[in-house]
Amino acid sequence: MRDRPLLLSVALGSVSALLLVVVLAPVLVVIAGSFLNTAFLGISSERWVAGGESELVTFKWFGYVLNLYRPQLTFGVQLALWNVALCLLIGVPGGCALVRRAFPGCGILEDLLLLPLSIPGITVSIGLLQAYSMIRGKWGLLLAGQLLYTLPFMVRSVTSTLRAHDHAALERAAHSLGAGFWRTWWLVTLPNLRHALVVGSLLVFAVSFGEFNVSFLLNTPLYQGFPTALYATYTTNSFQVSSAATTLFLLVIVPVLLVIQALGGRESTKIEQGA
Amino acid sequence: MREGLMLFPLLFVVVVLLLVPLGTLGWSSLREPGAAGGWTWENYARFFASASARRALGNSLGISLGVAVVSTLLCLAPAWLLAGRDFRGKRWVRAILTLPMAFSGIIIGFLTVIMLGRIGVVPRAFEALTGLDWLQGAAYGFGGILVAYLYFEIPRATLTLEAALRKFDPRWTMAAATLGASPWQRARLVTLPLVLPALLSTFAVTFGASLGSFGVVLVISRRVSLTPLQIFDEVFAFSNFEAAAAMSVVLVVLGFAMNFFLRGLASRLLAHRA
Amino acid sequence: MTGSLSIENLSKHYGATAALQRVSHAFAPGRVTAILGPSGSGKSTALGIIAGLLAPDVGRVFLDGADLTRVPPEKRGFGVVFQNYALFPHLTVVENVEFGLRVRGVGKAERRRRAGEMLDLARIPHLAERRVHQVSGGEQQRVAVARALAIRPRVLLMDEPLSALDARLRDDLRAELARLLRELALTTVYVTHDQAEAMSLGHALIVMNRGRIEQAGTAEEIYRAPASPFVAGFIGAANVFPDAEKLSDGAVRLPFATFPANGTSPPGPCWAMLRPEAFEVAREDEPADFAARVESAFFLGAHMRVQLRAGDRPLTAEFPAGAVLPSSGSLRLRVRPGALYIRANPEP
């Protein structure tokens, strides 16, 4: 029961509007740049590859980029899906057990699990490279590094849902109705977690697909994620090719983020993520 | 027992993929280069003796501190609106502001070059409008790097602040008003002390994320050196794992120290609350 | 007498919804006025406007003849007790109580002394140094009252101050609050949706519905002569018949029977009310007004509550606990003389 002071509302609104423009404008410019002929518009860079100046709209750069980076794109998606699968396999039962505090030290384990989010990705990847130099060059190490950064999102998603609903009471109720441990898990716990699992999986996918800090060191020439391909493009290619490649990245990642927002995954996205 | 079975994979990941590598990092940072070497502080000593390493560390810390301050303060505005009010398009505002969440540093670096670079949209528009070329190449200076870092801190700062501000009850300031507090007294005696823990933890989150980031600088300007980039060079240019390990340890310890300090401060303030 | 608070023609809209429509009232100085109504009736909006936390679209607020409508809340000097108390979590109990004195620049020693007095008054001196979250809900309520009173308010405003507490505690605190408010003799506006609270605390009652005052008066006046079917149903239990009719011979026709009635209203459609205690069981040798089927009966200590059905109408009736009710499914009933209340339909 209060009227808002007008001046404050205007101030908050303008700063927010400014931030919205700051976030949105570059994205729109890149998308526009990916199919509009920039030379035609009078923007050009010295690395501009000549050709096609006569038409305003062209989609040929998408074809070029897709052709050039198809291996990285498919590997990036595969890697992200591997992350999702492993997070579901490891994080979901693990998260349930953590909530139950079955063992002393569960709290420490949970803190350790979230630790990677607050230490620089490059240090983790150096550690992995040194500890497991014998499997350097395989993509297992890349997956391992990413897993450290994706797993916390799934586990948080699971534990926050279970803690929010006093899940222990539900399980006791199920036990009192005669359901055993595994049946309870299957019939009560998992259905309650459905939403958390969907949001968690999407988060894991997005984080993995866009991850660069850890991957940069663990990439190999044969196994590279898409951001590494983007980096190569930025350093060697024209503005239009770079724009098309970036737009391609956005096409994968933006729908995933929008679905997360639509599903109300706010609570679980609030964990800090290393960029 | 069954819980043990459920927990084991998690434990395995934490031990094998996190603790062992971090332990290795600490161990090798104290070893002399080469297989036959013994124990030494030399890697740390050399790190702190090197002017370029100190400069890189200064850049990393300076950028992270600056961006943490700026992003925490700026994102207070949208977070306050998102946490406290209902308005049309609220979901879209949140969706747009969290868009950079999954953008890695290199993409943001590219976006910055497009917008603020030599032929960037903003400098050109500015020049066309005013005839001045002040903004030309803004991306490559410290200002451009700050803006780029701000870009990827916006989602983190907004979401962290929003979650914390949800717990702020507007009735607190109303009660203060009815008790005779002027707007300034309300801000100083009620709003600020109650929001401070949220600001501190957001500061910690954004600082930590910036400290380890290097993608932006990788794309924008290799003239500005950062500790993560030097780590990278030690490994790939000089194959000096021990030096890289020492640098990594320094970075992790600094990040931890700041995090520990700020969270400690925030939880001391929060201890006053339910 | 100071503390004569009045509101004039207050209206407030939220978008297209009218929260308050042309509400006027002069509050009795030095007494407690309870505003009673269901949620969304506009009672909290009215309180917010009086406190200065909300600005009315039109209308004015006066205290002792001075127009306060544009005066900000911090300059009104009204004490407010909020629904969930809104105690400052970063301050101790005593710091909460002395907050109003602190922002007025009262020196530390003086404000500690006065805060101490208030804690004594609220009977919680032992909690002074506790943190707000370390005291119970009932104690928080006392802190909130002490904090509002510490500024020696000209008017005390309370928004559902007991609704956050459980039933037992609520009854205890209600009695104590009634005593305190009587001793203070402050002009008090007390908003609640609980009629027992309103009737036991308020010297005067205002019943609100859909942004309007339906009726104002003492609890007894309103119980005896409700101004509308809504008030009849809201204050005490009532069987309300919106579709009654006064016949030209003075009798009143209800859906299931026709009764001779007193009252001077002109013939025509009207609404009628029968309180649950209006009924008595007709003896074998007496004529009955109507017959009703018993659907269920509960023993409630001093009386029996019986759910009846007369024709297709459900009725609620209460009989003394000793009443002999036939075990059969049907009762012959009389309406006590003068118990049938009728009133002309309210203007649409």
JSON list of C-alpha atoms in Angstrom, two decimals, chain C residues 58-181:
[
{"chain": "C", "resi": 58, "resn": "VAL", "atom": "CA", "xyz": [-9.89, 12.76, -4.89]},
{"chain": "C", "resi": 59, "resn": "GLY", "atom": "CA", "xyz": [-10.95, 13.51, -1.34]},
{"chain": "C", "resi": 60, "resn": "ARG", "atom": "CA", "xyz": [-9.24, 14.89, 1.73]},
{"chain": "C", "resi": 61, "resn": "VAL", "atom": "CA", "xyz": [-7.99, 13.88, 5.15]},
{"chain": "C", "resi": 62, "resn": "PHE", "atom": "CA", "xyz": [-8.38, 16.27, 8.11]},
{"chain": "C", "resi": 63, "resn": "LEU", "atom": "CA", "xyz": [-7.00, 16.25, 11.63]},
{"chain": "C", "resi": 64, "resn": "ASP", "atom": "CA", "xyz": [-8.30, 18.88, 14.05]},
{"chain": "C", "resi": 65, "resn": "GLY", "atom": "CA", "xyz": [-9.43, 20.97, 11.12]},
{"chain": "C", "resi": 66, "resn": "ALA", "atom": "CA", "xyz": [-6.09, 20.92, 9.26]},
{"chain": "C", "resi": 67, "resn": "ASP", "atom": "CA", "xyz": [-6.01, 19.43, 5.76]},
{"chain": "C", "resi": 68, "resn": "LEU", "atom": "CA", "xyz": [-3.36, 16.66, 5.77]},
{"chain": "C", "resi": 69, "resn": "THR", "atom": "CA", "xyz": [-4.03, 15.25, 2.31]},
{"chain": "C", "resi": 70, "resn": "ARG", "atom": "CA", "xyz": [-0.76, 16.51, 0.81]},
{"chain": "C", "resi": 71, "resn": "VAL", "atom": "CA", "xyz": [1.33, 16.06, 3.95]},
{"chain": "C", "resi": 72, "resn": "PRO", "atom": "CA", "xyz": [3.90, 13.21, 3.58]},
{"chain": "C", "resi": 73, "resn": "PRO", "atom": "CA", "xyz": [3.67, 10.36, 6.11]},
{"chain": "C", "resi": 74, "resn": "GLU", "atom": "CA", "xyz": [6.82, 11.42, 7.98]},
{"chain": "C", "resi": 75, "resn": "LYS", "atom": "CA", "xyz": [5.25, 14.79, 8.81]},
{"chain": "C", "resi": 76, "resn": "ARG", "atom": "CA", "xyz": [1.89, 13.44, 10.02]},
{"chain": "C", "resi": 77, "resn": "GLY", "atom": "CA", "xyz": [3.02, 11.99, 13.32]},
{"chain": "C", "resi": 78, "resn": "PHE", "atom": "CA", "xyz": [0.62, 9.06, 13.07]},
{"chain": "C", "resi": 79, "resn": "GLY", "atom": "CA", "xyz": [1.65, 5.78, 14.64]},
{"chain": "C", "resi": 80, "resn": "VAL", "atom": "CA", "xyz": [1.16, 2.80, 12.31]},
{"chain": "C", "resi": 81, "resn": "VAL", "atom": "CA", "xyz": [1.20, -0.90, 13.21]},
{"chain": "C", "resi": 82, "resn": "PHE", "atom": "CA", "xyz": [1.61, -2.88, 10.00]},
{"chain": "C", "resi": 83, "resn": "GLN", "atom": "CA", "xyz": [0.10, -6.23, 9.20]},
{"chain": "C", "resi": 84, "resn": "ASN", "atom": "CA", "xyz": [3.33, -8.20, 9.44]},
{"chain": "C", "resi": 85, "resn": "TYR", "atom": "CA", "xyz": [4.75, -5.56, 11.77]},
{"chain": "C", "resi": 86, "resn": "ALA", "atom": "CA", "xyz": [7.53, -4.51, 9.34]},
{"chain": "C", "resi": 87, "resn": "LEU", "atom": "CA", "xyz": [10.06, -4.47, 12.17]},
{"chain": "C", "resi": 88, "resn": "PHE", "atom": "CA", "xyz": [13.56, -3.50, 11.05]},
{"chain": "C", "resi": 89, "resn": "PRO", "atom": "CA", "xyz": [15.54, -6.76, 10.96]},
{"chain": "C", "resi": 90, "resn": "HIS", "atom": "CA", "xyz": [18.92, -5.04, 11.25]},
{"chain": "C", "resi": 91, "resn": "LEU", "atom": "CA", "xyz": [18.06, -3.39, 14.57]},
{"chain": "C", "resi": 92, "resn": "THR", "atom": "CA", "xyz": [17.44, -4.74, 18.06]},
{"chain": "C", "resi": 93, "resn": "VAL", "atom": "CA", "xyz": [14.05, -4.52, 19.74]},
{"chain": "C", "resi": 94, "resn": "VAL", "atom": "CA", "xyz": [14.92, -1.37, 21.63]},
{"chain": "C", "resi": 95, "resn": "GLU", "atom": "CA", "xyz": [16.52, 0.19, 18.55]},
{"chain": "C", "resi": 96, "resn": "ASN", "atom": "CA", "xyz": [13.29, -0.46, 16.67]},
{"chain": "C", "resi": 97, "resn": "VAL", "atom": "CA", "xyz": [11.25, 1.21, 19.39]},
{"chain": "C", "resi": 98, "resn": "GLU", "atom": "CA", "xyz": [13.49, 4.27, 19.54]},
{"chain": "C", "resi": 99, "resn": "PHE", "atom": "CA", "xyz": [13.76, 4.64, 15.74]},
{"chain": "C", "resi": 100, "resn": "GLY", "atom": "CA", "xyz": [11.12, 7.36, 15.57]},
{"chain": "C", "resi": 101, "resn": "LEU", "atom": "CA", "xyz": [12.87, 9.33, 18.31]},
{"chain": "C", "resi": 102, "resn": "ARG", "atom": "CA", "xyz": [16.25, 8.86, 16.64]},
{"chain": "C", "resi": 103, "resn": "VAL", "atom": "CA", "xyz": [15.10, 10.39, 13.36]},
{"chain": "C", "resi": 104, "resn": "ARG", "atom": "CA", "xyz": [13.63, 13.28, 15.36]},
{"chain": "C", "resi": 105, "resn": "GLY", "atom": "CA", "xyz": [17.07, 13.97, 16.78]},
{"chain": "C", "resi": 106, "resn": "VAL", "atom": "CA", "xyz": [16.20, 13.03, 20.37]},
{"chain": "C", "resi": 107, "resn": "GLY", "atom": "CA", "xyz": [19.40, 12.44, 22.39]},
{"chain": "C", "resi": 108, "resn": "LYS", "atom": "CA", "xyz": [20.51, 8.90, 23.12]},
{"chain": "C", "resi": 109, "resn": "ALA", "atom": "CA", "xyz": [19.86, 8.91, 26.88]},
{"chain": "C", "resi": 110, "resn": "GLU", "atom": "CA", "xyz": [16.40, 10.44, 26.50]},
{"chain": "C", "resi": 111, "resn": "ARG", "atom": "CA", "xyz": [15.34, 8.09, 23.76]},
{"chain": "C", "resi": 112, "resn": "ARG", "atom": "CA", "xyz": [16.58, 5.02, 25.66]},
{"chain": "C", "resi": 113, "resn": "ARG", "atom": "CA", "xyz": [14.49, 6.20, 28.62]},
{"chain": "C", "resi": 114, "resn": "ARG", "atom": "CA", "xyz": [11.36, 6.70, 26.55]},
{"chain": "C", "resi": 115, "resn": "ALA", "atom": "CA", "xyz": [11.85, 3.46, 24.64]},
{"chain": "C", "resi": 116, "resn": "GLY", "atom": "CA", "xyz": [12.19, 1.72, 28.00]},
{"chain": "C", "resi": 117, "resn": "GLU", "atom": "CA", "xyz": [8.86, 3.18, 29.08]},
{"chain": "C", "resi": 118, "resn": "MET", "atom": "CA", "xyz": [7.23, 1.87, 25.94]},
{"chain": "C", "resi": 119, "resn": "LEU", "atom": "CA", "xyz": [8.71, -1.61, 26.43]},
{"chain": "C", "resi": 120, "resn": "ASP", "atom": "CA", "xyz": [7.31, -1.59, 29.98]},
{"chain": "C", "resi": 121, "resn": "LEU", "atom": "CA", "xyz": [3.94, -0.53, 28.64]},
{"chain": "C", "resi": 122, "resn": "ALA", "atom": "CA", "xyz": [4.03, -3.41, 26.13]},
{"chain": "C", "resi": 123, "resn": "ARG", "atom": "CA", "xyz": [5.31, -5.72, 28.91]},
{"chain": "C", "resi": 124, "resn": "ILE", "atom": "CA", "xyz": [8.47, -6.75, 27.08]},
{"chain": "C", "resi": 125, "resn": "PRO", "atom": "CA", "xyz": [11.30, -4.89, 28.90]},
{"chain": "C", "resi": 126, "resn": "HIS", "atom": "CA", "xyz": [13.29, -8.15, 29.04]},
{"chain": "C", "resi": 127, "resn": "LEU", "atom": "CA", "xyz": [13.51, -8.34, 25.24]},
{"chain": "C", "resi": 128, "resn": "ALA", "atom": "CA", "xyz": [15.18, -4.96, 24.70]},
{"chain": "C", "resi": 129, "resn": "GLU", "atom": "CA", "xyz": [18.52, -6.22, 23.42]},
{"chain": "C", "resi": 130, "resn": "ARG", "atom": "CA", "xyz": [17.18, -9.11, 21.35]},
{"chain": "C", "resi": 131, "resn": "ARG", "atom": "CA", "xyz": [17.25, -9.16, 17.59]},
{"chain": "C", "resi": 132, "resn": "VAL", "atom": "CA", "xyz": [13.85, -8.97, 15.96]},
{"chain": "C", "resi": 133, "resn": "HIS", "atom": "CA", "xyz": [14.05, -12.49, 14.55]},
{"chain": "C", "resi": 134, "resn": "GLN", "atom": "CA", "xyz": [14.86, -13.85, 18.01]},
{"chain": "C", "resi": 135, "resn": "VAL", "atom": "CA", "xyz": [11.45, -12.96, 19.45]},
{"chain": "C", "resi": 136, "resn": "SER", "atom": "CA", "xyz": [8.15, -14.77, 18.87]},
{"chain": "C", "resi": 137, "resn": "GLY", "atom": "CA", "xyz": [5.25, -13.58, 16.73]},
{"chain": "C", "resi": 138, "resn": "GLY", "atom": "CA", "xyz": [3.25, -12.33, 19.70]},
{"chain": "C", "resi": 139, "resn": "GLU", "atom": "CA", "xyz": [6.29, -10.48, 21.03]},
{"chain": "C", "resi": 140, "resn": "GLN", "atom": "CA", "xyz": [6.88, -8.93, 17.62]},
{"chain": "C", "resi": 141, "resn": "GLN", "atom": "CA", "xyz": [3.36, -7.59, 17.75]},
{"chain": "C", "resi": 142, "resn": "ARG", "atom": "CA", "xyz": [4.14, -5.94, 21.09]},
{"chain": "C", "resi": 143, "resn": "VAL", "atom": "CA", "xyz": [7.35, -4.45, 19.66]},
{"chain": "C", "resi": 144, "resn": "ALA", "atom": "CA", "xyz": [5.39, -3.03, 16.74]},
{"chain": "C", "resi": 145, "resn": "VAL", "atom": "CA", "xyz": [2.85, -1.41, 19.07]},
{"chain": "C", "resi": 146, "resn": "ALA", "atom": "CA", "xyz": [5.61, -0.03, 21.31]},
{"chain": "C", "resi": 147, "resn": "ARG", "atom": "CA", "xyz": [7.42, 1.38, 18.28]},
{"chain": "C", "resi": 148, "resn": "ALA", "atom": "CA", "xyz": [4.28, 3.11, 16.99]},
{"chain": "C", "resi": 149, "resn": "LEU", "atom": "CA", "xyz": [3.45, 4.55, 20.43]},
{"chain": "C", "resi": 150, "resn": "ALA", "atom": "CA", "xyz": [6.99, 5.75, 21.16]},
{"chain": "C", "resi": 151, "resn": "ILE", "atom": "CA", "xyz": [6.56, 8.79, 18.89]},
{"chain": "C", "resi": 152, "resn": "ARG", "atom": "CA", "xyz": [3.52, 9.86, 20.97]},
{"chain": "C", "resi": 153, "resn": "PRO", "atom": "CA", "xyz": [1.33, 9.69, 17.90]},
{"chain": "C", "resi": 154, "resn": "ARG", "atom": "CA", "xyz": [-1.61, 11.99, 17.33]},
{"chain": "C", "resi": 155, "resn": "VAL", "atom": "CA", "xyz": [-3.52, 9.09, 15.80]},
{"chain": "C", "resi": 156, "resn": "LEU", "atom": "CA", "xyz": [-2.87, 5.34, 15.97]},
{"chain": "C", "resi": 157, "resn": "LEU", "atom": "CA", "xyz": [-3.47, 3.25, 12.85]},
{"chain": "C", "resi": 158, "resn": "MET", "atom": "CA", "xyz": [-3.47, -0.55, 13.02]},
{"chain": "C", "resi": 159, "resn": "ASP", "atom": "CA", "xyz": [-3.65, -2.82, 9.97]},
{"chain": "C", "resi": 160, "resn": "GLU", "atom": "CA", "xyz": [-4.75, -6.33, 10.92]},
{"chain": "C", "resi": 161, "resn": "PRO", "atom": "CA", "xyz": [-2.31, -6.38, 13.84]},
{"chain": "C", "resi": 162, "resn": "LEU", "atom": "CA", "xyz": [-3.35, -9.81, 15.09]},
{"chain": "C", "resi": 163, "resn": "SER", "atom": "CA", "xyz": [-3.95, -11.68, 11.84]},
{"chain": "C", "resi": 164, "resn": "ALA", "atom": "CA", "xyz": [-0.44, -13.17, 11.71]},
{"chain": "C", "resi": 165, "resn": "LEU", "atom": "CA", "xyz": [-0.87, -14.95, 15.04]},
{"chain": "C", "resi": 166, "resn": "ASP", "atom": "CA", "xyz": [-2.46, -18.29, 15.88]},
{"chain": "C", "resi": 167, "resn": "ALA", "atom": "CA", "xyz": [-5.96, -18.39, 17.36]},
{"chain": "C", "resi": 168, "resn": "ARG", "atom": "CA", "xyz": [-5.11, -18.87, 21.03]},
{"chain": "C", "resi": 169, "resn": "LEU", "atom": "CA", "xyz": [-2.49, -16.15, 21.12]},
{"chain": "C", "resi": 170, "resn": "ARG", "atom": "CA", "xyz": [-4.79, -13.85, 19.17]},
{"chain": "C", "resi": 171, "resn": "ASP", "atom": "CA", "xyz": [-7.49, -14.08, 21.85]},
{"chain": "C", "resi": 172, "resn": "ASP", "atom": "CA", "xyz": [-5.02, -13.30, 24.65]},
{"chain": "C", "resi": 173, "resn": "LEU", "atom": "CA", "xyz": [-3.45, -10.39, 22.83]},
{"chain": "C", "resi": 174, "resn": "ARG", "atom": "CA", "xyz": [-6.84, -9.04, 21.81]},
{"chain": "C", "resi": 175, "resn": "ALA", "atom": "CA", "xyz": [-7.88, -8.68, 25.43]},
{"chain": "C", "resi": 176, "resn": "GLU", "atom": "CA", "xyz": [-4.63, -7.00, 26.33]},
{"chain": "C", "resi": 177, "resn": "LEU", "atom": "CA", "xyz": [-4.74, -4.70, 23.34]},
{"chain": "C", "resi": 178, "resn": "ALA", "atom": "CA", "xyz": [-8.31, -3.71, 24.28]},
{"chain": "C", "resi": 179, "resn": "ARG", "atom": "CA", "xyz": [-7.11, -2.75, 27.76]},
{"chain": "C", "resi": 180, "resn": "LEU", "atom": "CA", "xyz": [-4.14, -0.80, 26.41]},
{"chain": "C", "resi": 181, "resn": "LEU", "atom": "CA", "xyz": [-6.21, 1.11, 23.85]}
]
